[in-house]
PDB file of C-alpha atoms in Angstrom:
ATOM      1  CA  GLN A   1     -31.025  15.430 -64.818  1.00  0.00           C
ATOM      2  CA  LYS A   2     -31.418  18.671 -62.918  1.00  0.00           C
ATOM      3  CA  GLU A   3     -33.605  18.137 -59.888  1.00  0.00           C
ATOM      4  CA  VAL A   4     -35.920  20.728 -58.409  1.00  0.00           C
ATOM      5  CA  GLU A   5     -37.752  19.739 -55.265  1.00  0.00           C
ATOM      6  CA  GLN A   6     -40.630  21.595 -53.667  1.00  0.00           C
ATOM      7  CA  ASN A   7     -42.240  21.056 -50.297  1.00  0.00           C
ATOM      8  CA  SER A   8     -45.123  18.694 -50.668  1.00  0.00           C
ATOM      9  CA  GLY A   9     -48.579  20.093 -50.398  1.00  0.00           C
ATOM     10  CA  PRO A  10     -51.260  20.826 -50.264  1.00  0.00           C
ATOM     11  CA  LEU A  11     -50.688  23.858 -48.095  1.00  0.00           C
ATOM     12  CA  SER A  12     -53.762  25.299 -46.435  1.00  0.00           C
ATOM     13  CA  VAL A  13     -53.582  28.744 -44.830  1.00  0.00           C
ATOM     14  CA  PRO A  14     -56.256  31.057 -43.434  1.00  0.00           C
ATOM     15  CA  GLU A  15     -57.009  34.293 -45.202  1.00  0.00           C
ATOM     16  CA  GLY A  16     -54.615  37.019 -44.105  1.00  0.00           C
ATOM     17  CA  ALA A  17     -51.866  34.609 -43.040  1.00  0.00           C
ATOM     18  CA  ILE A  18     -48.434  34.073 -44.569  1.00  0.00           C
ATOM     19  CA  ALA A  19     -47.927  31.172 -46.961  1.00  0.00           C
ATOM     20  CA  SER A  20     -44.357  29.874 -47.091  1.00  0.00           C
ATOM     21  CA  LEU A  21     -43.168  27.825 -50.060  1.00  0.00           C
ATOM     22  CA  ASN A  22     -39.775  26.157 -50.328  1.00  0.00           C
ATOM     23  CA  CYS A  23     -37.680  24.870 -53.192  1.00  0.00           C
ATOM     24  CA  THR A  24     -34.271  23.196 -53.413  1.00  0.00           C
ATOM     25  CA  TYR A  25     -32.278  22.497 -56.556  1.00  0.00           C
ATOM     26  CA  SER A  26     -29.408  20.202 -57.428  1.00  0.00           C
ATOM     27  CA  ASP A  27     -27.450  22.161 -60.050  1.00  0.00           C
ATOM     28  CA  ARG A  28     -24.952  24.523 -58.411  1.00  0.00           C
ATOM     29  CA  GLY A  29     -24.512  26.284 -61.747  1.00  0.00           C
ATOM     30  CA  SER A  30     -28.078  27.589 -61.730  1.00  0.00           C
ATOM     31  CA  GLN A  31     -28.203  31.328 -62.285  1.00  0.00           C
ATOM     32  CA  SER A  32     -31.860  32.245 -62.563  1.00  0.00           C
ATOM     33  CA  PHE A  33     -34.760  31.340 -60.332  1.00  0.00           C
ATOM     34  CA  PHE A  34     -38.450  31.855 -60.926  1.00  0.00           C
ATOM     35  CA  TRP A  35     -41.776  31.353 -59.243  1.00  0.00           C
ATOM     36  CA  TYR A  36     -44.799  30.726 -61.419  1.00  0.00           C
ATOM     37  CA  ARG A  37     -48.422  30.541 -60.347  1.00  0.00           C
ATOM     38  CA  GLN A  38     -50.703  28.110 -62.166  1.00  0.00           C
ATOM     39  CA  TYR A  39     -54.440  28.052 -61.654  1.00  0.00           C
ATOM     40  CA  SER A  40     -56.177  24.783 -62.417  1.00  0.00           C
ATOM     41  CA  GLY A  41     -56.524  24.303 -66.148  1.00  0.00           C
ATOM     42  CA  LYS A  42     -54.535  27.434 -66.943  1.00  0.00           C
ATOM     43  CA  SER A  43     -50.997  28.246 -67.994  1.00  0.00           C
ATOM     44  CA  PRO A  44     -48.106  29.205 -65.694  1.00  0.00           C
ATOM     45  CA  GLU A  45     -47.925  32.896 -64.857  1.00  0.00           C
ATOM     46  CA  LEU A  46     -44.588  34.426 -63.855  1.00  0.00           C
ATOM     47  CA  ILE A  47     -44.876  36.140 -60.484  1.00  0.00           C
ATOM     48  CA  MET A  48     -41.282  36.458 -59.262  1.00  0.00           C
ATOM     49  CA  SER A  49     -37.749  36.172 -60.570  1.00  0.00           C
ATOM     50  CA  ILE A  50     -34.564  36.338 -58.524  1.00  0.00           C
ATOM     51  CA  TYR A  51     -30.926  36.167 -59.584  1.00  0.00           C
ATOM     52  CA  SER A  52     -28.769  37.054 -56.579  1.00  0.00           C
ATOM     53  CA  ASN A  53     -28.633  35.993 -52.963  1.00  0.00           C
ATOM     54  CA  GLY A  54     -30.979  37.722 -50.587  1.00  0.00           C
ATOM     55  CA  ASP A  55     -34.553  38.888 -50.630  1.00  0.00           C
ATOM     56  CA  LYS A  56     -36.631  40.422 -53.379  1.00  0.00           C
ATOM     57  CA  GLU A  57     -40.010  41.906 -52.617  1.00  0.00           C
ATOM     58  CA  ASP A  58     -42.860  42.645 -55.028  1.00  0.00           C
ATOM     59  CA  GLY A  59     -46.133  43.610 -53.424  1.00  0.00           C
ATOM     60  CA  ARG A  60     -47.293  40.772 -51.179  1.00  0.00           C
ATOM     61  CA  PHE A  61     -44.665  38.405 -52.552  1.00  0.00           C
ATOM     62  CA  THR A  62     -41.107  37.976 -51.270  1.00  0.00           C
ATOM     63  CA  ALA A  63     -38.607  35.639 -52.876  1.00  0.00           C
ATOM     64  CA  GLN A  64     -35.505  34.541 -50.982  1.00  0.00           C
ATOM     65  CA  LEU A  65     -32.435  32.971 -52.551  1.00  0.00           C
ATOM     66  CA  ASN A  66     -29.500  31.230 -50.885  1.00  0.00           C
ATOM     67  CA  LYS A  67     -27.176  29.804 -53.514  1.00  0.00           C
ATOM     68  CA  ALA A  68     -24.822  28.259 -50.960  1.00  0.00           C
ATOM     69  CA  SER A  69     -27.688  26.171 -49.597  1.00  0.00           C
ATOM     70  CA  GLN A  70     -29.236  25.743 -53.077  1.00  0.00           C
ATOM     71  CA  TYR A  71     -32.496  26.991 -51.699  1.00  0.00           C
ATOM     72  CA  VAL A  72     -35.134  29.430 -52.897  1.00  0.00           C
ATOM     73  CA  SER A  73     -38.376  30.303 -51.182  1.00  0.00           C
ATOM     74  CA  LEU A  74     -41.512  32.335 -51.736  1.00  0.00           C
ATOM     75  CA  LEU A  75     -43.523  34.077 -49.058  1.00  0.00           C
ATOM     76  CA  ILE A  76     -47.052  35.260 -49.723  1.00  0.00           C
ATOM     77  CA  ARG A  77     -48.148  37.791 -47.153  1.00  0.00           C
ATOM     78  CA  ASP A  78     -51.773  38.624 -46.359  1.00  0.00           C
ATOM     79  CA  SER A  79     -52.932  35.581 -48.310  1.00  0.00           C
ATOM     80  CA  GLN A  80     -56.151  36.021 -50.263  1.00  0.00           C
ATOM     81  CA  PRO A  81     -58.550  33.385 -51.641  1.00  0.00           C
ATOM     82  CA  SER A  82     -57.384  34.448 -55.115  1.00  0.00           C
ATOM     83  CA  ASP A  83     -53.900  33.164 -54.184  1.00  0.00           C
ATOM     84  CA  SER A  84     -55.269  29.605 -54.179  1.00  0.00           C
ATOM     85  CA  ALA A  85     -53.271  27.942 -56.946  1.00  0.00           C
ATOM     86  CA  THR A  86     -50.291  25.702 -57.611  1.00  0.00           C
ATOM     87  CA  TYR A  87     -46.931  27.445 -57.299  1.00  0.00           C
ATOM     88  CA  LEU A  88     -44.110  26.195 -59.469  1.00  0.00           C
ATOM     89  CA  CYS A  89     -40.440  26.760 -58.750  1.00  0.00           C
ATOM     90  CA  ALA A  90     -38.240  26.895 -61.862  1.00  0.00           C
ATOM     91  CA  VAL A  91     -34.473  27.172 -62.175  1.00  0.00           C
ATOM     92  CA  THR A  92     -32.039  27.415 -65.045  1.00  0.00           C
ATOM     93  CA  ASP A  93     -28.350  27.885 -65.763  1.00  0.00           C
ATOM     94  CA  ASP A  94     -29.018  28.957 -69.324  1.00  0.00           C
ATOM     95  CA  TYR A  95     -32.450  28.896 -70.979  1.00  0.00           C
ATOM     96  CA  LYS A  96     -33.886  25.477 -70.191  1.00  0.00           C
ATOM     97  CA  LEU A  97     -36.255  25.799 -67.256  1.00  0.00           C
ATOM     98  CA  SER A  98     -36.362  22.868 -64.849  1.00  0.00           C
ATOM     99  CA  PHE A  99     -39.583  22.851 -62.868  1.00  0.00           C
ATOM    100  CA  GLY A 100     -40.508  21.408 -59.535  1.00  0.00           C
ATOM    101  CA  ALA A 101     -43.701  19.406 -59.178  1.00  0.00           C
ATOM    102  CA  GLY A 102     -45.430  22.387 -57.592  1.00  0.00           C
ATOM    103  CA  THR A 103     -47.051  23.134 -54.257  1.00  0.00           C
ATOM    104  CA  THR A 104     -50.793  23.602 -54.165  1.00  0.00           C
ATOM    105  CA  VAL A 105     -51.911  26.393 -51.865  1.00  0.00           C
ATOM    106  CA  THR A 106     -55.451  26.770 -50.594  1.00  0.00           C
ATOM    107  CA  VAL A 107     -56.403  29.963 -48.789  1.00  0.00           C
ATOM    108  CA  ARG A 108     -59.350  29.454 -46.450  1.00  0.00           C
ATOM    109  CA  ALA A 109     -61.770  32.364 -46.163  1.00  0.00           C
TER     110      ALA A 109
ATOM    111  CA  ASN B   1     -49.718  44.464 -75.667  1.00  0.00           C
ATOM    112  CA  ALA B   2     -50.635  40.963 -76.721  1.00  0.00           C
ATOM    113  CA  GLY B   3     -49.016  38.136 -74.837  1.00  0.00           C
ATOM    114  CA  VAL B   4     -47.928  34.797 -76.207  1.00  0.00           C
ATOM    115  CA  MET B   5     -50.620  33.381 -78.443  1.00  0.00           C
ATOM    116  CA  GLN B   6     -51.273  29.721 -79.057  1.00  0.00           C
ATOM    117  CA  ASN B   7     -53.815  27.960 -81.162  1.00  0.00           C
ATOM    118  CA  PRO B   8     -55.798  25.914 -81.147  1.00  0.00           C
ATOM    119  CA  ARG B   9     -56.597  25.938 -77.431  1.00  0.00           C
ATOM    120  CA  HIS B  10     -58.055  22.452 -77.615  1.00  0.00           C
ATOM    121  CA  LEU B  11     -57.266  19.801 -80.183  1.00  0.00           C
ATOM    122  CA  VAL B  12     -58.743  16.337 -80.493  1.00  0.00           C
ATOM    123  CA  ARG B  13     -57.069  13.783 -82.718  1.00  0.00           C
ATOM    124  CA  ARG B  14     -57.517  10.074 -83.341  1.00  0.00           C
ATOM    125  CA  ARG B  15     -54.563   7.761 -83.042  1.00  0.00           C
ATOM    126  CA  GLY B  16     -52.382   7.941 -86.121  1.00  0.00           C
ATOM    127  CA  GLN B  17     -53.390  11.478 -87.117  1.00  0.00           C
ATOM    128  CA  GLU B  18     -51.149  14.517 -87.112  1.00  0.00           C
ATOM    129  CA  ALA B  19     -51.333  17.342 -84.598  1.00  0.00           C
ATOM    130  CA  ARG B  20     -50.079  20.789 -85.472  1.00  0.00           C
ATOM    131  CA  LEU B  21     -49.729  23.350 -82.691  1.00  0.00           C
ATOM    132  CA  ARG B  22     -48.972  27.022 -83.337  1.00  0.00           C
ATOM    133  CA  CYS B  23     -47.337  29.678 -81.214  1.00  0.00           C
ATOM    134  CA  SER B  24     -46.766  33.384 -81.768  1.00  0.00           C
ATOM    135  CA  PRO B  25     -44.328  34.928 -79.278  1.00  0.00           C
ATOM    136  CA  MET B  26     -44.814  38.218 -77.500  1.00  0.00           C
ATOM    137  CA  LYS B  27     -43.936  41.287 -79.503  1.00  0.00           C
ATOM    138  CA  GLY B  28     -40.218  41.908 -79.291  1.00  0.00           C
ATOM    139  CA  HIS B  29     -39.412  38.344 -78.274  1.00  0.00           C
ATOM    140  CA  SER B  30     -37.317  36.246 -80.608  1.00  0.00           C
ATOM    141  CA  HIS B  31     -36.757  33.195 -78.388  1.00  0.00           C
ATOM    142  CA  VAL B  32     -39.412  30.494 -78.283  1.00  0.00           C
ATOM    143  CA  TYR B  33     -39.635  27.440 -76.053  1.00  0.00           C
ATOM    144  CA  TRP B  34     -42.046  24.529 -75.989  1.00  0.00           C
ATOM    145  CA  TYR B  35     -42.908  22.645 -72.799  1.00  0.00           C
ATOM    146  CA  ARG B  36     -45.175  19.693 -72.187  1.00  0.00           C
ATOM    147  CA  GLN B  37     -47.246  19.004 -69.095  1.00  0.00           C
ATOM    148  CA  LEU B  38     -48.485  15.445 -68.900  1.00  0.00           C
ATOM    149  CA  PRO B  39     -51.413  14.675 -66.596  1.00  0.00           C
ATOM    150  CA  GLU B  40     -50.250  14.595 -62.982  1.00  0.00           C
ATOM    151  CA  GLU B  41     -46.689  15.412 -64.044  1.00  0.00           C
ATOM    152  CA  GLY B  42     -44.564  18.519 -64.038  1.00  0.00           C
ATOM    153  CA  LEU B  43     -43.656  20.788 -66.890  1.00  0.00           C
ATOM    154  CA  LYS B  44     -40.877  19.422 -69.079  1.00  0.00           C
ATOM    155  CA  PHE B  45     -38.750  21.320 -71.567  1.00  0.00           C
ATOM    156  CA  MET B  46     -39.020  20.112 -75.141  1.00  0.00           C
ATOM    157  CA  VAL B  47     -37.309  22.499 -77.547  1.00  0.00           C
ATOM    158  CA  TYR B  48     -35.821  25.980 -77.866  1.00  0.00           C
ATOM    159  CA  LEU B  49     -35.935  27.872 -81.148  1.00  0.00           C
ATOM    160  CA  GLN B  50     -34.986  31.185 -82.638  1.00  0.00           C
ATOM    161  CA  LYS B  51     -36.064  32.384 -86.051  1.00  0.00           C
ATOM    162  CA  GLU B  52     -35.140  29.701 -88.610  1.00  0.00           C
ATOM    163  CA  ASN B  53     -32.988  27.854 -86.060  1.00  0.00           C
ATOM    164  CA  ILE B  54     -33.504  24.994 -83.652  1.00  0.00           C
ATOM    165  CA  ILE B  55     -31.122  25.751 -80.807  1.00  0.00           C
ATOM    166  CA  ASP B  56     -31.841  22.845 -78.463  1.00  0.00           C
ATOM    167  CA  GLU B  57     -34.248  19.963 -79.040  1.00  0.00           C
ATOM    168  CA  SER B  58     -32.871  17.734 -76.313  1.00  0.00           C
ATOM    169  CA  GLY B  59     -36.263  17.386 -74.625  1.00  0.00           C
ATOM    170  CA  MET B  60     -38.146  16.268 -77.707  1.00  0.00           C
ATOM    171  CA  PRO B  61     -38.922  12.612 -78.357  1.00  0.00           C
ATOM    172  CA  LYS B  62     -36.677  11.408 -81.170  1.00  0.00           C
ATOM    173  CA  GLU B  63     -39.499  10.192 -83.341  1.00  0.00           C
ATOM    174  CA  ARG B  64     -42.745  11.759 -84.544  1.00  0.00           C
ATOM    175  CA  PHE B  65     -42.065  15.180 -83.002  1.00  0.00           C
ATOM    176  CA  SER B  66     -40.652  18.171 -84.842  1.00  0.00           C
ATOM    177  CA  ALA B  67     -40.596  21.917 -84.381  1.00  0.00           C
ATOM    178  CA  GLU B  68     -39.892  24.940 -86.499  1.00  0.00           C
ATOM    179  CA  PHE B  69     -39.877  28.709 -86.232  1.00  0.00           C
ATOM    180  CA  PRO B  70     -39.860  30.095 -89.771  1.00  0.00           C
ATOM    181  CA  LYS B  71     -38.738  33.549 -90.786  1.00  0.00           C
ATOM    182  CA  GLU B  72     -42.361  34.529 -91.226  1.00  0.00           C
ATOM    183  CA  GLY B  73     -45.232  33.225 -89.161  1.00  0.00           C
ATOM    184  CA  PRO B  74     -45.653  31.346 -85.912  1.00  0.00           C
ATOM    185  CA  SER B  75     -43.604  28.567 -84.416  1.00  0.00           C
ATOM    186  CA  ILE B  76     -45.084  25.137 -85.127  1.00  0.00           C
ATOM    187  CA  LEU B  77     -44.863  22.007 -83.009  1.00  0.00           C
ATOM    188  CA  ARG B  78     -45.819  19.012 -85.118  1.00  0.00           C
ATOM    189  CA  ILE B  79     -46.660  15.563 -83.820  1.00  0.00           C
ATOM    190  CA  GLN B  80     -47.062  12.869 -86.425  1.00  0.00           C
ATOM    191  CA  GLN B  81     -48.995   9.643 -85.919  1.00  0.00           C
ATOM    192  CA  VAL B  82     -50.226  10.641 -82.488  1.00  0.00           C
ATOM    193  CA  VAL B  83     -50.668   8.046 -79.745  1.00  0.00           C
ATOM    194  CA  ARG B  84     -52.701   8.219 -76.554  1.00  0.00           C
ATOM    195  CA  GLY B  85     -49.562   8.968 -74.541  1.00  0.00           C
ATOM    196  CA  ASP B  86     -49.227  12.265 -76.408  1.00  0.00           C
ATOM    197  CA  SER B  87     -52.344  13.584 -74.653  1.00  0.00           C
ATOM    198  CA  ALA B  88     -51.101  16.526 -72.621  1.00  0.00           C
ATOM    199  CA  ALA B  89     -51.028  20.300 -72.338  1.00  0.00           C
ATOM    200  CA  TYR B  90     -48.426  21.843 -74.626  1.00  0.00           C
ATOM    201  CA  PHE B  91     -47.220  25.272 -73.628  1.00  0.00           C
ATOM    202  CA  CYS B  92     -45.202  27.740 -75.614  1.00  0.00           C
ATOM    203  CA  ALA B  93     -43.135  30.418 -73.876  1.00  0.00           C
ATOM    204  CA  SER B  94     -41.111  33.318 -75.193  1.00  0.00           C
ATOM    205  CA  SER B  95     -38.386  35.617 -73.914  1.00  0.00           C
ATOM    206  CA  PRO B  96     -36.529  38.645 -75.288  1.00  0.00           C
ATOM    207  CA  ALA B  97     -33.146  36.978 -74.736  1.00  0.00           C
ATOM    208  CA  ALA B  98     -31.685  33.770 -73.351  1.00  0.00           C
ATOM    209  CA  GLY B  99     -28.797  32.593 -71.270  1.00  0.00           C
ATOM    210  CA  HIS B 100     -28.396  35.779 -69.287  1.00  0.00           C
ATOM    211  CA  GLY B 101     -28.701  35.808 -65.555  1.00  0.00           C
ATOM    212  CA  ASP B 102     -31.123  38.680 -65.607  1.00  0.00           C
ATOM    213  CA  SER B 103     -34.679  39.599 -66.440  1.00  0.00           C
ATOM    214  CA  TYR B 104     -34.068  39.384 -70.191  1.00  0.00           C
ATOM    215  CA  ASN B 105     -34.440  35.633 -70.018  1.00  0.00           C
ATOM    216  CA  GLU B 106     -37.768  35.668 -68.188  1.00  0.00           C
ATOM    217  CA  GLN B 107     -40.077  33.312 -70.015  1.00  0.00           C
ATOM    218  CA  PHE B 108     -43.749  34.162 -70.448  1.00  0.00           C
ATOM    219  CA  PHE B 109     -46.169  31.389 -71.219  1.00  0.00           C
ATOM    220  CA  GLY B 110     -49.043  31.227 -73.637  1.00  0.00           C
ATOM    221  CA  PRO B 111     -52.440  29.743 -72.746  1.00  0.00           C
ATOM    222  CA  GLY B 112     -51.446  26.313 -74.009  1.00  0.00           C
ATOM    223  CA  THR B 113     -52.939  23.740 -76.353  1.00  0.00           C
ATOM    224  CA  ARG B 114     -54.643  20.808 -74.708  1.00  0.00           C
ATOM    225  CA  LEU B 115     -54.241  17.796 -76.949  1.00  0.00           C
ATOM    226  CA  THR B 116     -56.523  14.820 -76.521  1.00  0.00           C
ATOM    227  CA  VAL B 117     -55.823  11.666 -78.487  1.00  0.00           C
ATOM    228  CA  LEU B 118     -58.748   9.292 -78.800  1.00  0.00           C
TER     229      LEU B 118
END
């Protein structure tokens, strides 16, 4: 069983602050790493993908990958109330996504 | 550009009935995946299909569950003789490719079907 662990929430941050989300995975063969955002009662929405070590930035989101440490993170800069959601980390070595339990983020206005 | 489509969005069945869930992938995507999200649990892989082929059904319960992706039409997830424990959100995802360590295997999710078994 491939394990994906995320830092337990909920995570509450003030508007405009940085939200930091962490994820570790057990399978060293994992090649692809994703962050999904899921609003309550809705489906997961892909917000970031990362495949090689280092940082990848897209707007207010930055994903960081360290394969040696089996660690992937997501930073949300200038957090907005609309960022309040559950963030799911997903990893795969082929096509089968293994998801973490998610971290719920609340952005306080 | 339409995304992944699923229907119905909500489905209510009594114990022992059949549930049939449909999924149409994004245009240009030939790889379809089904995931299940049980209440208070994470998303779990069920099955991966390409047109007319089941590639991996390792996440599907051995009994009562089946899936298909015919040459024409949507992918179907079928649950026979439903039980209360089948109540969950069932999500379909699609990707243009699979098994590559690049953006071609990004999976995009449909809105889901929320199944309630009475």
